[in-house]
PDB file of C-alpha atoms in Angstrom:
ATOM      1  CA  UNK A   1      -5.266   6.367 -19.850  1.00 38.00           C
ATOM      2  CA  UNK A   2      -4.334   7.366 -23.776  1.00 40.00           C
ATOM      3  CA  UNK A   3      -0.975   6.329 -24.913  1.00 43.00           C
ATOM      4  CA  UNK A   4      -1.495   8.490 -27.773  1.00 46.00           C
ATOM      5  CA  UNK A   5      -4.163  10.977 -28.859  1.00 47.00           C
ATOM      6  CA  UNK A   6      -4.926   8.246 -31.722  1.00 43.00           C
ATOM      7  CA  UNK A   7      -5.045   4.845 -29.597  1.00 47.00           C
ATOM      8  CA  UNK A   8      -7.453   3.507 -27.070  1.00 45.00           C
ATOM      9  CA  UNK A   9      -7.331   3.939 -23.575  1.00 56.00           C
ATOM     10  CA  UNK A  10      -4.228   1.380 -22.181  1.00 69.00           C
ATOM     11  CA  UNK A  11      -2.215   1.144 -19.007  1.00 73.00           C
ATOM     12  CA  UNK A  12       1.247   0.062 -19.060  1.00 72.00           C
ATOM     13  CA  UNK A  13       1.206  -1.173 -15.122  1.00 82.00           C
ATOM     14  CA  UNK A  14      -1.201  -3.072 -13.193  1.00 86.00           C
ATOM     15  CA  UNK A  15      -3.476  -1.458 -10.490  1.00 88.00           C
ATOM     16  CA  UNK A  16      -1.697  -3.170  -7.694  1.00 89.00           C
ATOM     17  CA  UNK A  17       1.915  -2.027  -8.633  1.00 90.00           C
ATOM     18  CA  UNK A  18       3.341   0.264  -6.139  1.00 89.00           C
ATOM     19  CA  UNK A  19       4.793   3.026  -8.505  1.00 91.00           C
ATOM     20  CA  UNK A  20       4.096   5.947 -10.818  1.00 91.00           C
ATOM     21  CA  UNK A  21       5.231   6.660 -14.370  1.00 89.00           C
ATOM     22  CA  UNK A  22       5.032   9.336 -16.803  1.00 90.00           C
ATOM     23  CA  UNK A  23       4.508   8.825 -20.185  1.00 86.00           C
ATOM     24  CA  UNK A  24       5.622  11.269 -22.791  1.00 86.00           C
ATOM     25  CA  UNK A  25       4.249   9.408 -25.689  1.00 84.00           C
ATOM     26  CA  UNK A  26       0.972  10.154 -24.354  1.00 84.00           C
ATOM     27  CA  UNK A  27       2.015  13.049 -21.875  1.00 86.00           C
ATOM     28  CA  UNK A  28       0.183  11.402 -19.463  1.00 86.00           C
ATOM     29  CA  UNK A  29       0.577   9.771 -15.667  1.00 88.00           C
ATOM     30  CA  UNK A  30      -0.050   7.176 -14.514  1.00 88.00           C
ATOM     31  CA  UNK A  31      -0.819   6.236 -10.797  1.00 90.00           C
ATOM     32  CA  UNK A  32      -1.702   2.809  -9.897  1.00 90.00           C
ATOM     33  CA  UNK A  33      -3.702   2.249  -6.607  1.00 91.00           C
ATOM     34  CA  UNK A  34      -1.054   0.802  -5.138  1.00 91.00           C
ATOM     35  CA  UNK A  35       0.754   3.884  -4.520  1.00 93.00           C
ATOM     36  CA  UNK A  36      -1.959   5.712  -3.060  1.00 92.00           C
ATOM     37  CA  UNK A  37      -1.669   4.093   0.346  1.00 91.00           C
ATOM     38  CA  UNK A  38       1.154   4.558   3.404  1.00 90.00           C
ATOM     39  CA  UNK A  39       3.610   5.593   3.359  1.00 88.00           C
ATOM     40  CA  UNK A  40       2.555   7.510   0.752  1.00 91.00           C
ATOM     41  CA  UNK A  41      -0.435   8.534   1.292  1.00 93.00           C
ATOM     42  CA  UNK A  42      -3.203   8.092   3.713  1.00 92.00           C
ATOM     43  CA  UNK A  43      -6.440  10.818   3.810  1.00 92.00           C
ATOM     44  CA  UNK A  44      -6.179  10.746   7.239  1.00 91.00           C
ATOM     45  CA  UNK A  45      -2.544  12.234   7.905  1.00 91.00           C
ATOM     46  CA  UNK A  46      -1.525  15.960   8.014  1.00 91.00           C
ATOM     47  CA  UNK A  47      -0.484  17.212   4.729  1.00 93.00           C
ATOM     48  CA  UNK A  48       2.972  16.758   5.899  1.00 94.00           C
ATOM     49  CA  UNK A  49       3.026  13.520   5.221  1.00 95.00           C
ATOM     50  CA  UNK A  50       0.964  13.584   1.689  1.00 95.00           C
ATOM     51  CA  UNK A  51       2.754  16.085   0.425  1.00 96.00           C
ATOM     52  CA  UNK A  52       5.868  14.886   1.088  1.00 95.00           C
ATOM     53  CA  UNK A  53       5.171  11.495   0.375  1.00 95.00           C
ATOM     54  CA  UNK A  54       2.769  11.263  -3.164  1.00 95.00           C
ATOM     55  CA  UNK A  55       2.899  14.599  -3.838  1.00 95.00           C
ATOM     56  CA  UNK A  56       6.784  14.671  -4.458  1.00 96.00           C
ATOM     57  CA  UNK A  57       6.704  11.241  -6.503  1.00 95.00           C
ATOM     58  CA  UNK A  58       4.120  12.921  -8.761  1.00 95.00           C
ATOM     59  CA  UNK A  59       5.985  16.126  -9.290  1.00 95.00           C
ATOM     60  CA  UNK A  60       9.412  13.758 -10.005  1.00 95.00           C
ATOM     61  CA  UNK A  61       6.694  11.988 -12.919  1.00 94.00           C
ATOM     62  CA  UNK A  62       5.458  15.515 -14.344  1.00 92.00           C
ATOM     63  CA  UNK A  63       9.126  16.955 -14.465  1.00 92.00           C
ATOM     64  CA  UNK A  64       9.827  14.361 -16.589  1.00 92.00           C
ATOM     65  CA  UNK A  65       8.175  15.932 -19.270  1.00 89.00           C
ATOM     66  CA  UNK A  66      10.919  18.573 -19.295  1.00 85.00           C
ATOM     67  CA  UNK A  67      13.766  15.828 -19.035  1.00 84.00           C
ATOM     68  CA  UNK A  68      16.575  15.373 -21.528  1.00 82.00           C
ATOM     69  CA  UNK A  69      14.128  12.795 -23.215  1.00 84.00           C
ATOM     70  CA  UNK A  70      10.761  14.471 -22.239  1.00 84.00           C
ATOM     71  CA  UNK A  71      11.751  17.824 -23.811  1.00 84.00           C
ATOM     72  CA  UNK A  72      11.731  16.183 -27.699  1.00 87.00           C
ATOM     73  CA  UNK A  73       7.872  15.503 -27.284  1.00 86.00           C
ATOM     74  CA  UNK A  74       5.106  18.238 -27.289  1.00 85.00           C
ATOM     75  CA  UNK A  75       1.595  18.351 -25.372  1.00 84.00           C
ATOM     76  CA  UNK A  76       0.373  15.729 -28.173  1.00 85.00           C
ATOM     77  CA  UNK A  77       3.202  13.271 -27.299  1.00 84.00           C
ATOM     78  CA  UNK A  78       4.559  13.462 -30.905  1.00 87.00           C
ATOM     79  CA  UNK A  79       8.467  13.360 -30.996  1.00 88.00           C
ATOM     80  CA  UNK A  80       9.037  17.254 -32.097  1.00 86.00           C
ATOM     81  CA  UNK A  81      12.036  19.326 -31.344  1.00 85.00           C
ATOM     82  CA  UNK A  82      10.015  22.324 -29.793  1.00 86.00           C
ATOM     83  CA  UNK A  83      12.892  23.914 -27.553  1.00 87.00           C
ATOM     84  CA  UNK A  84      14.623  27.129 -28.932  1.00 90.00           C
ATOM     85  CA  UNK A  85      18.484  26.774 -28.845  1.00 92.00           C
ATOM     86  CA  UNK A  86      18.772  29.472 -26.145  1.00 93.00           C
ATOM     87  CA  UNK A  87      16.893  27.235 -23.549  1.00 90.00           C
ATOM     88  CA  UNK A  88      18.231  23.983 -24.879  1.00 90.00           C
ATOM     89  CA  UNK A  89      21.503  25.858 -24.170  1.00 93.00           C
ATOM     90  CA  UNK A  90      20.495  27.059 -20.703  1.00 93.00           C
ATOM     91  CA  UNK A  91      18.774  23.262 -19.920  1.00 93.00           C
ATOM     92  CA  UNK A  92      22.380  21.795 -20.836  1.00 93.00           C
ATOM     93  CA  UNK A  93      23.918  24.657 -18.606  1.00 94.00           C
ATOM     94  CA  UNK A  94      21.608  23.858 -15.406  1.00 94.00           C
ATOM     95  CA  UNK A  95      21.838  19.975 -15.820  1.00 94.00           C
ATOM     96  CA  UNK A  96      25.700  20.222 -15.799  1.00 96.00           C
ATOM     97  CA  UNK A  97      25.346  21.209 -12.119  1.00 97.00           C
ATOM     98  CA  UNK A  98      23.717  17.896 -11.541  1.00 96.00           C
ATOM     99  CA  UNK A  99      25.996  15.428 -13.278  1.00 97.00           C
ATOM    100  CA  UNK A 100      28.288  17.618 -11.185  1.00 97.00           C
ATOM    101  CA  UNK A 101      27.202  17.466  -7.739  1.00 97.00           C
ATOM    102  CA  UNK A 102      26.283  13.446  -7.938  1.00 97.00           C
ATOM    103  CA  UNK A 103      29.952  12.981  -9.164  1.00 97.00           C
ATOM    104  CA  UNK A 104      31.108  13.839  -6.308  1.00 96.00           C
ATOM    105  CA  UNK A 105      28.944  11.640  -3.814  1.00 97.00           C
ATOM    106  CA  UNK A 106      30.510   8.634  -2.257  1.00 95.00           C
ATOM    107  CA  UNK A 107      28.210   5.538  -2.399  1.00 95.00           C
ATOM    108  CA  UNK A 108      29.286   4.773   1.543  1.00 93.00           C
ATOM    109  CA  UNK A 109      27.815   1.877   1.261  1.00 93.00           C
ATOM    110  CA  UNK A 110      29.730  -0.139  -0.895  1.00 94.00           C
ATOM    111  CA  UNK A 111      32.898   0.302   1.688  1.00 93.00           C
ATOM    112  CA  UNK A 112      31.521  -2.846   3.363  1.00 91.00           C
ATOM    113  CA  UNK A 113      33.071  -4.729   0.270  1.00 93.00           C
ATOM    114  CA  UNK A 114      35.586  -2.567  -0.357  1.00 93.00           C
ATOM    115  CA  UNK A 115      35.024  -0.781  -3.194  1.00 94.00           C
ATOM    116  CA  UNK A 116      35.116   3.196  -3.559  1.00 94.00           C
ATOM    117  CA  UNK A 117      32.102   4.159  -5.850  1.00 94.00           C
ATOM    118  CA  UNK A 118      30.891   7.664  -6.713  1.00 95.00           C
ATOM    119  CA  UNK A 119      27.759   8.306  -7.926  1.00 95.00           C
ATOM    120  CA  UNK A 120      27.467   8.517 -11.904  1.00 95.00           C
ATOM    121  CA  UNK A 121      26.012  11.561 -12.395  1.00 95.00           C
ATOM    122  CA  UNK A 122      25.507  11.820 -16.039  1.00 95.00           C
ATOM    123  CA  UNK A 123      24.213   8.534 -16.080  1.00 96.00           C
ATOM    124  CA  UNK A 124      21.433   9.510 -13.383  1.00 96.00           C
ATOM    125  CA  UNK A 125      21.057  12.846 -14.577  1.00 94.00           C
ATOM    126  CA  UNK A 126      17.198  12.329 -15.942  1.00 93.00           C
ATOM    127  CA  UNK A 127      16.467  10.833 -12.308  1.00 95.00           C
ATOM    128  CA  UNK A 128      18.315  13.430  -9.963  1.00 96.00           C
ATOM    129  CA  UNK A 129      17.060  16.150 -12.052  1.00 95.00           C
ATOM    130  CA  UNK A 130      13.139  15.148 -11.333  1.00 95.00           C
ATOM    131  CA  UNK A 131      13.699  14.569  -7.503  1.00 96.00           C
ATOM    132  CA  UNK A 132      15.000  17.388  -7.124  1.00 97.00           C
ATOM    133  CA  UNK A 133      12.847  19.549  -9.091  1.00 95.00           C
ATOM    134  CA  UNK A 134       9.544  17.462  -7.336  1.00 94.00           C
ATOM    135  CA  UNK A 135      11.138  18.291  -3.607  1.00 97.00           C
ATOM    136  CA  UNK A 136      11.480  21.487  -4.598  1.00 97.00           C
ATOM    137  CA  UNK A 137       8.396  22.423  -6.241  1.00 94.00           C
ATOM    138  CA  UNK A 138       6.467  20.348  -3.181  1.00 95.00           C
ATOM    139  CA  UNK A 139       8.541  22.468  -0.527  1.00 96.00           C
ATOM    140  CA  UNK A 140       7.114  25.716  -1.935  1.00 96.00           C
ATOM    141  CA  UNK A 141       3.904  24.832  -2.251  1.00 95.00           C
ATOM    142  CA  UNK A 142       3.176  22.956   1.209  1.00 95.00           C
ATOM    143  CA  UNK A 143       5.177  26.272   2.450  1.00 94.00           C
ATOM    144  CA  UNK A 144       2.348  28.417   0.688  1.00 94.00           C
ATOM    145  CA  UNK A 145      -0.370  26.045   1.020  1.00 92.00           C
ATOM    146  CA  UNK A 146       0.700  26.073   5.377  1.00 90.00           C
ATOM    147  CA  UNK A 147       1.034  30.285   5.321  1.00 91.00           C
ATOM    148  CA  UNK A 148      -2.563  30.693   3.870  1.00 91.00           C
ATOM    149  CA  UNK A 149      -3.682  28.040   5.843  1.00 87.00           C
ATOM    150  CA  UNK A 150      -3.151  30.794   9.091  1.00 83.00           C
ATOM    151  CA  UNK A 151      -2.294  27.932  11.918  1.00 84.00           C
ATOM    152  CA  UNK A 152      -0.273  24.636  11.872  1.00 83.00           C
ATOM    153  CA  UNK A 153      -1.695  21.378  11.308  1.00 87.00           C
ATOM    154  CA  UNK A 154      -1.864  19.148  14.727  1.00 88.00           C
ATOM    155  CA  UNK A 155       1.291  17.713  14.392  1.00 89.00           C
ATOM    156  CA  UNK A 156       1.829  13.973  14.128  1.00 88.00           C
ATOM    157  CA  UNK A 157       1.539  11.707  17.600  1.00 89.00           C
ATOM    158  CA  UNK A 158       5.380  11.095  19.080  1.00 90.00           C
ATOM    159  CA  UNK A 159       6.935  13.105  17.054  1.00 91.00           C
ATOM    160  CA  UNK A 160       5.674  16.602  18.559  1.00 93.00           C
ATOM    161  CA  UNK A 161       9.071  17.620  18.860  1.00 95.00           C
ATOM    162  CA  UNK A 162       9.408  18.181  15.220  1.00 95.00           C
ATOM    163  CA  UNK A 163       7.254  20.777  12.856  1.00 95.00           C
ATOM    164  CA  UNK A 164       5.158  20.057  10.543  1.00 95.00           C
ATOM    165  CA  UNK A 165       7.295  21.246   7.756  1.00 96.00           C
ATOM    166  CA  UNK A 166       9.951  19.331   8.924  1.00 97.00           C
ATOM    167  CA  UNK A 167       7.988  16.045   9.119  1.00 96.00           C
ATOM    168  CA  UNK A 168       7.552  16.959   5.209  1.00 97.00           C
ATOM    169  CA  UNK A 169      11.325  16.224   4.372  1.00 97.00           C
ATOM    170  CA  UNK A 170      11.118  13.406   6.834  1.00 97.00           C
ATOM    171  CA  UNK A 171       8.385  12.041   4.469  1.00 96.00           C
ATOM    172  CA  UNK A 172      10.145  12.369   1.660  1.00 97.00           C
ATOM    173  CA  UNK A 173      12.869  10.912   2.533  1.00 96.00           C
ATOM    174  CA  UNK A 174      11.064   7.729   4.342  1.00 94.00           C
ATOM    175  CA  UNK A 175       9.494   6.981   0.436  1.00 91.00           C
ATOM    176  CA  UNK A 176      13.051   5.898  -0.274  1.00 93.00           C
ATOM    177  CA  UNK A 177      13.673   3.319   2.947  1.00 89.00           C
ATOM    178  CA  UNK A 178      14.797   0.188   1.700  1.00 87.00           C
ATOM    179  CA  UNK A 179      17.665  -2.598   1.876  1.00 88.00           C
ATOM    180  CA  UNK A 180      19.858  -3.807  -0.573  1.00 90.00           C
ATOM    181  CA  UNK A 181      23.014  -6.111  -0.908  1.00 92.00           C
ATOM    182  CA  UNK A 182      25.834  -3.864  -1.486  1.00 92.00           C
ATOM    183  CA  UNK A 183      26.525  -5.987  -4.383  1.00 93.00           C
ATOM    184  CA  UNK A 184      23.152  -5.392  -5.738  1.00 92.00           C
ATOM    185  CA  UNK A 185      23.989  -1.422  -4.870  1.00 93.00           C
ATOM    186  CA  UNK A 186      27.198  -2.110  -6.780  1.00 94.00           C
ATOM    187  CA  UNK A 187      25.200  -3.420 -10.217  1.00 94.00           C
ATOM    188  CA  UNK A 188      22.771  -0.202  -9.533  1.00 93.00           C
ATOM    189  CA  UNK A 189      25.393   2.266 -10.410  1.00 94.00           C
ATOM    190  CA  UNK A 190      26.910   0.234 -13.186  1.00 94.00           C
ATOM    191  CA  UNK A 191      23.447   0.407 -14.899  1.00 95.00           C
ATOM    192  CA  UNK A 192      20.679   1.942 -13.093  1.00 95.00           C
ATOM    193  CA  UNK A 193      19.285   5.497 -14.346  1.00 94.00           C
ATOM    194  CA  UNK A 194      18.437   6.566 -10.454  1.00 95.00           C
ATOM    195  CA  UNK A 195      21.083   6.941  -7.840  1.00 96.00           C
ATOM    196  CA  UNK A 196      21.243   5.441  -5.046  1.00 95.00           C
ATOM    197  CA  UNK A 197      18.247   5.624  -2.461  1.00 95.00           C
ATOM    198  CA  UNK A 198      21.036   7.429   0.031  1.00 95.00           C
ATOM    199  CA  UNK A 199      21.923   9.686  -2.305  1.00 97.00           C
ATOM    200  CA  UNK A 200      18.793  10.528  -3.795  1.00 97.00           C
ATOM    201  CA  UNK A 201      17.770  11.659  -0.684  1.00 97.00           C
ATOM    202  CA  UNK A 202      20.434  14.014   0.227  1.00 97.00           C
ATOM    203  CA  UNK A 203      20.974  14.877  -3.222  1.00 97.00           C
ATOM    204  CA  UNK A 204      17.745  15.983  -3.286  1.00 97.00           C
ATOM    205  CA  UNK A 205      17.893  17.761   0.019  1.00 97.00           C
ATOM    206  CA  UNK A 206      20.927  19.717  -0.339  1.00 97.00           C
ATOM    207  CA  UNK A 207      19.207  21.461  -3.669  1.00 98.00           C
ATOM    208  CA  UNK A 208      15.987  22.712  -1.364  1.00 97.00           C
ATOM    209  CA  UNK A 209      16.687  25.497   0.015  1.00 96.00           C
ATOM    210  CA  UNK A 210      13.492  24.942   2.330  1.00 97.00           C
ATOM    211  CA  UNK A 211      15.183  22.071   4.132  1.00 97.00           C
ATOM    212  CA  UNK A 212      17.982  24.494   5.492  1.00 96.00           C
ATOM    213  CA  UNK A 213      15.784  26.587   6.778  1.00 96.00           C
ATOM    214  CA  UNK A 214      13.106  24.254   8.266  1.00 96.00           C
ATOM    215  CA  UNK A 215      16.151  22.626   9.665  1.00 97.00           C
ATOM    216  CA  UNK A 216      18.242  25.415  10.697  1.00 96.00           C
ATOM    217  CA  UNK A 217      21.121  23.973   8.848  1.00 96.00           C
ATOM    218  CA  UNK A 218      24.129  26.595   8.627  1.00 95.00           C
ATOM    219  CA  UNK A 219      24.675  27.960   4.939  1.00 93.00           C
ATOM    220  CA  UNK A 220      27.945  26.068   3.291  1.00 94.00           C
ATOM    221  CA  UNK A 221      27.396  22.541   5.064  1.00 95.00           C
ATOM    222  CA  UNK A 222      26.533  19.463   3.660  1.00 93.00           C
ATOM    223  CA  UNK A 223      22.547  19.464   3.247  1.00 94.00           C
ATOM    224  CA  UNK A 224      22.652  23.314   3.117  1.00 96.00           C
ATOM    225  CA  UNK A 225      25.482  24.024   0.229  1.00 96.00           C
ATOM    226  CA  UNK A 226      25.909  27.899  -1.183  1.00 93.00           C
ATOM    227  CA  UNK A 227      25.647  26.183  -4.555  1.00 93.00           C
ATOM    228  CA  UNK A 228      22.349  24.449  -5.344  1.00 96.00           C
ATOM    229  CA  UNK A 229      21.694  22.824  -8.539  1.00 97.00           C
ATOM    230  CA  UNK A 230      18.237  23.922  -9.633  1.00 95.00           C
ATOM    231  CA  UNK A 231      16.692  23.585 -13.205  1.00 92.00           C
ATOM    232  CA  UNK A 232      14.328  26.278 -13.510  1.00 87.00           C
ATOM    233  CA  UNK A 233      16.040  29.371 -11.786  1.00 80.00           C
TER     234      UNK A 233
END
């Protein structure tokens, strides 16, 4: 993988790491094997799962590239201020709704010790920006990708009950299961660019308008708000 047009080929992880990164020194991405196994991804699952699962972590990595730090580096990686001031303008605009929107989440969690938290939205803006924008985008196209497919996928064993698009959100959000000490939770929002794993999940949500429907989620509650923060429309 090139860190830079001009250097030889590098990695900055190791093949076993379970993660993904965009570079924008190099505009490049990287995806370690370790990632490319379940939960996120297994060639033997519907694309439900995939989709939801890899495919939104590698749409998070690519938005990047249009992040408040990705958008001062062009196709080469070189550090060049290529945005007119009209979309730097309307960037600032859409992003506000972000740093908004996680402002007003609670971080429930940290009640067990006590302490009322909100999320720190213009700290985590970079982060909440690309899940949301890689839900998004993924939600479209697995919607596209399932229309011209004609039929629906057999859906996964157990969970019958539930379609195949909605086993896509379910993926999505099972990427993010995890445990942590609330006082480890409590560090996280003092200096930790992502949210949450809670509320990256139903931050995420609650800007797709996909889920709502796939869900049947009334318009104007919680995961289905009028007012969706979305970065390129």
């Amino acid at each position: 993988m090139l860190d830079h047009p001009k250097t030889a080929i590098t990695w900055e992880m190791k093949a076993t790491d379970i993660n993904a990164e965009y570079c924008r020194h190099s505009n490049s991405l990287y995806i370690p094997a370790g990632i490319l196994q379940m939960p996120f991804y297994d060639v033997n699952v519907p694309d439900a799962v995939n989709m939801g699962g890899i495919g939104t972590i590698l749409t998070h990595e690519i938005s990047h590239a249009f992040d408040v730090n990705g958008r001062f580096h062009d196709k080469d990686g070189f550090m060049v201020s290529w945005w007119p001031n009209v979309i730097v303008d309307m960037y600032k605009e859409r992003a506000a709704c972000f740093i908004s929107q996680f402002n007003q989440y609670k971080v429930i969690e940290l009640e067990k010790i006590n302490k009322t938290v909100y999320g720190p939205g213009e700290q985590t803006q970079s982060e909440n920006i690309a899940d949301s924008s890689g839900l998004q985008t993924l939600a479209a196209v697995y919607r596209a990708k399932a229309a011209q497919r004609g039929h629906e996928e057999p859906r996964l064993p157990y969970l019958t009950k539930y379609t195949n698009e909605q086993v896509f959100f379910m993926s999505f959000a099972n990427s993010f299961c995890d445990n942590m000490r609330p006082e480890m939770m409590l560090f996280q929002t003092e200096v930790d660019q992502h949210s949450t794993l809670h509320l990256r999940v139903i931050g995420s949500i609650a800007n797709t308008q996909e889920f709502g429907e796939a869900f049947n989620c009334s318009a104007g509650t919680p995961m289905n708000p009028k007012k969706k923060c979305n970065l390129w429309k």
